[in-house]
Coordinates of C-alpha atoms in Angstrom, one line a residue:
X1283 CA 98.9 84.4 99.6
X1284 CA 102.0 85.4 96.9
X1285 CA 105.0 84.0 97.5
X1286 CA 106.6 83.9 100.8
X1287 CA 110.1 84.2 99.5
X1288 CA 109.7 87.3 97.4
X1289 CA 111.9 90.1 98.7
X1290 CA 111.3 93.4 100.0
X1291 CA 112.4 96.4 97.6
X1292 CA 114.6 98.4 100.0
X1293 CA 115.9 95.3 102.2
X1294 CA 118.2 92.8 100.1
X1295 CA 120.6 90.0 99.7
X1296 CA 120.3 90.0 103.6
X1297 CA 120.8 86.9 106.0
X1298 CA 116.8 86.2 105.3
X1299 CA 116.5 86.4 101.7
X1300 CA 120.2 83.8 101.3
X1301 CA 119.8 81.6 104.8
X1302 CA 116.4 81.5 106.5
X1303 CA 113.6 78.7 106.1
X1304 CA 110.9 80.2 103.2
X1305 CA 108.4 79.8 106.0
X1306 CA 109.9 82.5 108.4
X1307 CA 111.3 84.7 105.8
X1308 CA 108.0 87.1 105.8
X1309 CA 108.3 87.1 109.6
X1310 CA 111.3 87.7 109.7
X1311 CA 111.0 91.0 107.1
X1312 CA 108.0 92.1 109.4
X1313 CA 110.2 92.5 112.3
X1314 CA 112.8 94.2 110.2
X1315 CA 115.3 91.6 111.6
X1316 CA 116.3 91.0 107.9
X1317 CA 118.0 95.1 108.7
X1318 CA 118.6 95.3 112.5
X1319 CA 119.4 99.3 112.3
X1320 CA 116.3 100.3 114.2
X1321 CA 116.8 97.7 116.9
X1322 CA 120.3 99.1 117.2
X1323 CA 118.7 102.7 117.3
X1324 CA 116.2 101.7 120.0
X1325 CA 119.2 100.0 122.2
X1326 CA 121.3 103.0 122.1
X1327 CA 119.7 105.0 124.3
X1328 CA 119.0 101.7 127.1
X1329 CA 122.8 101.5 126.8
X1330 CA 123.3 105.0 127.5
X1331 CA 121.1 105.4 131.0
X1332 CA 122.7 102.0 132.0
X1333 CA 126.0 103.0 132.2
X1334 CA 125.7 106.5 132.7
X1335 CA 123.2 105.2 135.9
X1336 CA 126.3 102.3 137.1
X1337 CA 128.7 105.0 136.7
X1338 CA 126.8 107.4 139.2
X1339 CA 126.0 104.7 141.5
X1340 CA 129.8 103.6 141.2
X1341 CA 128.7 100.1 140.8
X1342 CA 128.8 98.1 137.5
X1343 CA 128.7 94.6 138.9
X1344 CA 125.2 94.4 137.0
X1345 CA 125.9 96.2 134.0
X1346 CA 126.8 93.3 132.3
X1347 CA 123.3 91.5 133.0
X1348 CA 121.8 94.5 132.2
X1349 CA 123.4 95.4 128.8
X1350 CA 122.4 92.0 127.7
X1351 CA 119.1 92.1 128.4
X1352 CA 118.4 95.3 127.4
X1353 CA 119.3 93.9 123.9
X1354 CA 117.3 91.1 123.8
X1355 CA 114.5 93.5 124.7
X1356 CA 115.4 95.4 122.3
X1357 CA 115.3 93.6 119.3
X1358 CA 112.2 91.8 120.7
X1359 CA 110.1 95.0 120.9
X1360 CA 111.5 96.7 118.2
X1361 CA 110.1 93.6 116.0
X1362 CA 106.8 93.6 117.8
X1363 CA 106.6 97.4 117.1
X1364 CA 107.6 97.1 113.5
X1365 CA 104.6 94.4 113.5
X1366 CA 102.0 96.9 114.8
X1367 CA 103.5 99.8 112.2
X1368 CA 102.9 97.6 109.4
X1369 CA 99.2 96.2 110.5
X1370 CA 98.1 99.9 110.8
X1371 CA 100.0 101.2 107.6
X1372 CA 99.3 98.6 105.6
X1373 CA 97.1 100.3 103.1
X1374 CA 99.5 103.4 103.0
X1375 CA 102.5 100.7 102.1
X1376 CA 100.8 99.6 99.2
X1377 CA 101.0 103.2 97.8
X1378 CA 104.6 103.6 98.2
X1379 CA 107.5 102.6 95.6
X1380 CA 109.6 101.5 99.0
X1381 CA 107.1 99.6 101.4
X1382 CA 104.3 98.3 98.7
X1383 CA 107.0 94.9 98.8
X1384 CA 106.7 94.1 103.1
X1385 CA 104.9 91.2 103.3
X1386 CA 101.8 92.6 105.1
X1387 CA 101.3 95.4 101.9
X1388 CA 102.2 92.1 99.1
X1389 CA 100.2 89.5 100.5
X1390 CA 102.8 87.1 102.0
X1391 CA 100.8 87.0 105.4
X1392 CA 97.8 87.9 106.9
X1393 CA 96.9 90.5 109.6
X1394 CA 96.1 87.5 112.0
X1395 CA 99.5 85.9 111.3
X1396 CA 100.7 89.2 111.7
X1397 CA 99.3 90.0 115.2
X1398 CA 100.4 86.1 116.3
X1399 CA 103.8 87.2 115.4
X1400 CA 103.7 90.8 117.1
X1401 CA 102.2 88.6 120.6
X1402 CA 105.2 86.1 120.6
X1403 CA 107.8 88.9 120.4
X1404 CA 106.1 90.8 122.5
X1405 CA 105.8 88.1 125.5
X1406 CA 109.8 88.0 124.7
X1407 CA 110.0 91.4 125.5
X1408 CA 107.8 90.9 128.9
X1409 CA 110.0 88.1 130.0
X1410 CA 112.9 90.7 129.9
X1411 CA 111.4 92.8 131.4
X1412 CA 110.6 90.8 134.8
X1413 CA 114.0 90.5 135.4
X1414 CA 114.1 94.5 136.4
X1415 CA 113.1 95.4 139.6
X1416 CA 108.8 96.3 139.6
X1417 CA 109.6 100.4 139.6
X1418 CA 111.5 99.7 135.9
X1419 CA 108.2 97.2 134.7
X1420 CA 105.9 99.8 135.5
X1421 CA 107.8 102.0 133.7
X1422 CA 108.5 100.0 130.6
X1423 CA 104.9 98.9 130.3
X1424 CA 104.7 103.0 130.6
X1425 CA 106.6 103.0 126.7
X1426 CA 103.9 100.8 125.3
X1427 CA 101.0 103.9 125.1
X1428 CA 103.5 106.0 122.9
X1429 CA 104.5 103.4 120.8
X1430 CA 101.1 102.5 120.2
X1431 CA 99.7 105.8 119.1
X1432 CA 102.8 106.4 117.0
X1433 CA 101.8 104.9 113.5
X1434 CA 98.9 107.4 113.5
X1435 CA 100.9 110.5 113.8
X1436 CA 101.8 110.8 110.6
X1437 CA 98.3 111.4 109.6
X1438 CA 97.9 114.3 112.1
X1439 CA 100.7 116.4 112.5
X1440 CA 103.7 117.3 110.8
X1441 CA 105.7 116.3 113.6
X1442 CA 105.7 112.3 113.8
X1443 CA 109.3 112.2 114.3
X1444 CA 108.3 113.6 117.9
X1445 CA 106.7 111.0 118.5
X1446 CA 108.9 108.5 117.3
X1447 CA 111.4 109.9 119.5
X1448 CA 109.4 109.6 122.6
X1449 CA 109.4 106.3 121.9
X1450 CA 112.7 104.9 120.6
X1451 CA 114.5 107.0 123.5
X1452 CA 112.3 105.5 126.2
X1453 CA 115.4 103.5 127.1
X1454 CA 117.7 106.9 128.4
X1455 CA 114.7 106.0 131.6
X1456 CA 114.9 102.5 131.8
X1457 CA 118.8 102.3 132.7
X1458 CA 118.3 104.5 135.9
X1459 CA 114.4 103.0 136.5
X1460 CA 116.8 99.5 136.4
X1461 CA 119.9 100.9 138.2
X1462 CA 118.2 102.9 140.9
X1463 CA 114.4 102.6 141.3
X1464 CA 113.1 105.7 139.9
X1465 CA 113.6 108.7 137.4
X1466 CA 115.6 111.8 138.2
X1467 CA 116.9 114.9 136.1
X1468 CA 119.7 113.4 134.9
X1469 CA 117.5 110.6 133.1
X1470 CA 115.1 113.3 131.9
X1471 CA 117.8 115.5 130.3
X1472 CA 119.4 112.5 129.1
X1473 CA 115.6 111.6 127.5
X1474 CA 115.7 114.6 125.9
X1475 CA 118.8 114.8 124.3
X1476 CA 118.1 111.3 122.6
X1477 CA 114.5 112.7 121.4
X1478 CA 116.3 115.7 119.6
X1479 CA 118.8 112.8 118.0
X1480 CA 115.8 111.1 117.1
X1481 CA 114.0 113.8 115.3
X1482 CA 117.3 114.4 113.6
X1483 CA 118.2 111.2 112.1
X1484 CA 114.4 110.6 111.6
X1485 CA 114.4 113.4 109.1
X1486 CA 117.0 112.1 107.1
X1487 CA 115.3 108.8 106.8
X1488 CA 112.0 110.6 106.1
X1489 CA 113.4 111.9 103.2
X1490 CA 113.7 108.8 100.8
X1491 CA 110.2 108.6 100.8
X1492 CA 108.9 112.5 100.7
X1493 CA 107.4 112.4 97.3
X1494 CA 105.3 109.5 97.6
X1495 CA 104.2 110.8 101.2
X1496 CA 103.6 114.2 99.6
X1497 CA 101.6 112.5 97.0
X1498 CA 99.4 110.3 99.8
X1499 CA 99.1 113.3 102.1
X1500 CA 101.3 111.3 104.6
X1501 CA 103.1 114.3 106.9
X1502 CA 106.8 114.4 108.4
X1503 CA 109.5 116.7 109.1
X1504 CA 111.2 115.8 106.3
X1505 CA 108.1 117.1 104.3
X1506 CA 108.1 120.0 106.4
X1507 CA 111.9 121.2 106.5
X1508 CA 112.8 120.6 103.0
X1509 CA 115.7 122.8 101.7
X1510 CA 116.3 123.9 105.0
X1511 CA 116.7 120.3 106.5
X1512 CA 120.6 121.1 106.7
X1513 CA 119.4 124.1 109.5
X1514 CA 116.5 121.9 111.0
X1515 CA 119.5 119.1 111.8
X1516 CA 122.2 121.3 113.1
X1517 CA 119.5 122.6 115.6
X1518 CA 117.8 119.4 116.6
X1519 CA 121.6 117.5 116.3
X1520 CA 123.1 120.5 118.1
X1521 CA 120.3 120.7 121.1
X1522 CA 120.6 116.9 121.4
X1523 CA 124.3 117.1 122.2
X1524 CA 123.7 120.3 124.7
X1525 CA 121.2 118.5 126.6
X1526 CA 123.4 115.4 126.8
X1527 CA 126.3 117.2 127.9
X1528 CA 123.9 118.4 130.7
X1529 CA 122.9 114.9 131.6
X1530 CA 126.9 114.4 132.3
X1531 CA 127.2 117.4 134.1
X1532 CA 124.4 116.5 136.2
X1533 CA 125.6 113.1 136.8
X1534 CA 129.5 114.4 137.5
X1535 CA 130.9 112.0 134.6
X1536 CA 134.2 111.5 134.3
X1537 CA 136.7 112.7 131.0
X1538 CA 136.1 109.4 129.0
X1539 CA 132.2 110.3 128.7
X1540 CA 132.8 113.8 127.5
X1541 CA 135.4 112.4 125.3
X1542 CA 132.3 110.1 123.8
X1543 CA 130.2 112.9 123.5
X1544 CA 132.6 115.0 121.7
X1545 CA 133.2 112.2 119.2
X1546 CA 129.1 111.7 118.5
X1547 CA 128.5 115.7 118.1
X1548 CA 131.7 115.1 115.3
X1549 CA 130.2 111.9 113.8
X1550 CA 126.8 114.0 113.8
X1551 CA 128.3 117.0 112.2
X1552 CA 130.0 114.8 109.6
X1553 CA 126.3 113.6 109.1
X1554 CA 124.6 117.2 108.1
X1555 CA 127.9 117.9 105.6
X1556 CA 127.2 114.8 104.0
X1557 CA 124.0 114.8 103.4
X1558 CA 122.1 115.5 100.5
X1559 CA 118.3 115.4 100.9
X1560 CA 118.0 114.7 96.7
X1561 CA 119.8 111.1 97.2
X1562 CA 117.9 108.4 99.1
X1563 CA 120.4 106.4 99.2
X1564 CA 123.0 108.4 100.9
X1565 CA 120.0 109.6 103.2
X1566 CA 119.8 105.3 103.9
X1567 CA 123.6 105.5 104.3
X1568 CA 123.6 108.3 106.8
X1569 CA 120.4 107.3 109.0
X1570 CA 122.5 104.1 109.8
X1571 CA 125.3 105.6 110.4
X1572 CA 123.1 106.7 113.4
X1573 CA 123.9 103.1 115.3
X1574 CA 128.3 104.0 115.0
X1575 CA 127.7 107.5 116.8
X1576 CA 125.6 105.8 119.5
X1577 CA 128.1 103.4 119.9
X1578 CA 130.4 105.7 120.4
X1579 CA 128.7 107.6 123.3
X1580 CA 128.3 104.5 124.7
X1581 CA 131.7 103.7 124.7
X1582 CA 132.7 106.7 126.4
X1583 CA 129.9 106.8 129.3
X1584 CA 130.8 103.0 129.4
X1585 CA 134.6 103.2 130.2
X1586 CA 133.8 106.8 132.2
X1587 CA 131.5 103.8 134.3
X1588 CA 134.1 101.4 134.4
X1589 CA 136.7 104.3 135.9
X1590 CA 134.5 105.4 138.6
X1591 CA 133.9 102.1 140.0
X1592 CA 137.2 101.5 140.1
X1593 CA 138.0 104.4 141.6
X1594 CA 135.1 104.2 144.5

């Protein structure tokens, strides 16, 4: 093995590489805790259905439980999925200028060590999810064929962001599978609104890496749009805040949700004025930027949650 302490190219002077043990550090970078933004991402939408779900059921005396445990769950499978990404791309990584540092690619752990890794977090994340109600484990354990099958899209289609959407907006479900024992319209709309969001900010990331992926025949929509990414994003962004809205329609929310809505379809215009597709680091910039307009729509179906049970 090469030195454990080495750093990853597009992850530095992070918590990991200044205050964590050598031992853990390669651990650590596999599960991308060293840059939480993707655990964020993957919360957002579990934050979403939970409040949007307490504020229909007029009853948030277990949002609090819930919010918390969806984030532990969150952070737990995001690391376990990260894990799994890495053991299947590895031999992609090592071809790109970006990924050819993560410690599966460079050599500071082995696939076994890996996999050990990707089991703890993993039994962290079933833990969490016992807490729910068996309707919500059954539906969680549901998440676990998409996320599986995702790290061989981009050798297939065009489209992996698709299926990188299904996955990381799995939790718009889980909130009303938690809140009220099963799935209904207003989770599905609310599923795919975050999918269209997904797709959208997935392109932007996509695009610090498009020449080597063109150059390794690795496929995205980044790859795919190209100069007309601007377009692509103001109709994936755009259908993602339609279908949201009708989620809070559906649902009967309150002013202080569509208030949060209107300030995420502002922070995701902002997004496609900014951007420019030639500048990977403004395209890093902007894809987290992602995490600030989910918290905002949180904060708005949060206090619209908060208002209605206060109300009831």
């Amino acid at each position: 093995m090469s030195d454990a302490s080495a750093r990853v190219a597009d992850s530095t002077g992070n918590w990991v590489d200044t205050r964590a043990p050598q031992w853990a550090r390669p651990y650590l970078r596999l599960s991308r805790f060293d840059r939480p933004i993707g655990s964020w991402l993957l919360l957002m939408p579990c934050w979403w259905s939970a409040a949007l779900a307490s504020g229909m059921a007029h009853d948030v005396r277990g949002l609090p439980l819930t919010i918390v445990l969806f984030f532990i769950g969150a952070f737990a499978m995001r690391g376990a999925g990260c894990a799994w990404n890495d053991i299947t791309d590895r031999d992609l990584d090592d071809k790109v200028e970006r990924t050819r540092s993560r410690p599966l690619p460079a050599g500071h752990i082995s696939v076994k060590q890996a996999l050990a890794f990707l089991v703890a977090l993993a039994l962290v994340g079933c833990v969490v999810l016992l807490q729910f109600n068996r309707f919500a484990v059954m539906t969680g354990i549901a998440s676990l064929l998409v996320v599986a099958i995702y790290p061989f899209m981009k050798r297939v289609t065009w489209w992996p962001q698709v299926f990188l959407g299904l996955a990381f907006s799995w939790g718009a479900l889980m909130g009303f599978a938690v809140t009220f024992g099963r799935i209904d319209v207003t989770a599905l709309v609310l599923y795919a609104g975050s999918i269209a969001w997904v797709i959208g900010y997935d392109t932007i990331y996509a695009h610090q890496d498009a020449e080597d992926d063109a150059l390794i025949g690795v496929k995205s929509t980044a790859r795919l749009f190209g100069a007309h990414t601007h377009q692509a994003l103001i109709l994936f962004y755009g259908v993602a805040v339609m279908l949201i809205g009708v989620a809070l329609a559906s649902a009967d929310a309150r002013w202080p949700a569509w208030l949060g809505l209107a300030a995420f379809a502002a922070h995701l215009a902002w997004q496609i004025a900014r951007l420019r597709i030639d500048d990977p680091e403004l395209c890093l910039r902007l894809f987290k930027s992602n995490k600030h307009a989910g918290l905002l729509l949180f904060a708005g179906f949060l206090t619209d949650a908060v208002t209605r049970a206060q109300l009831s």
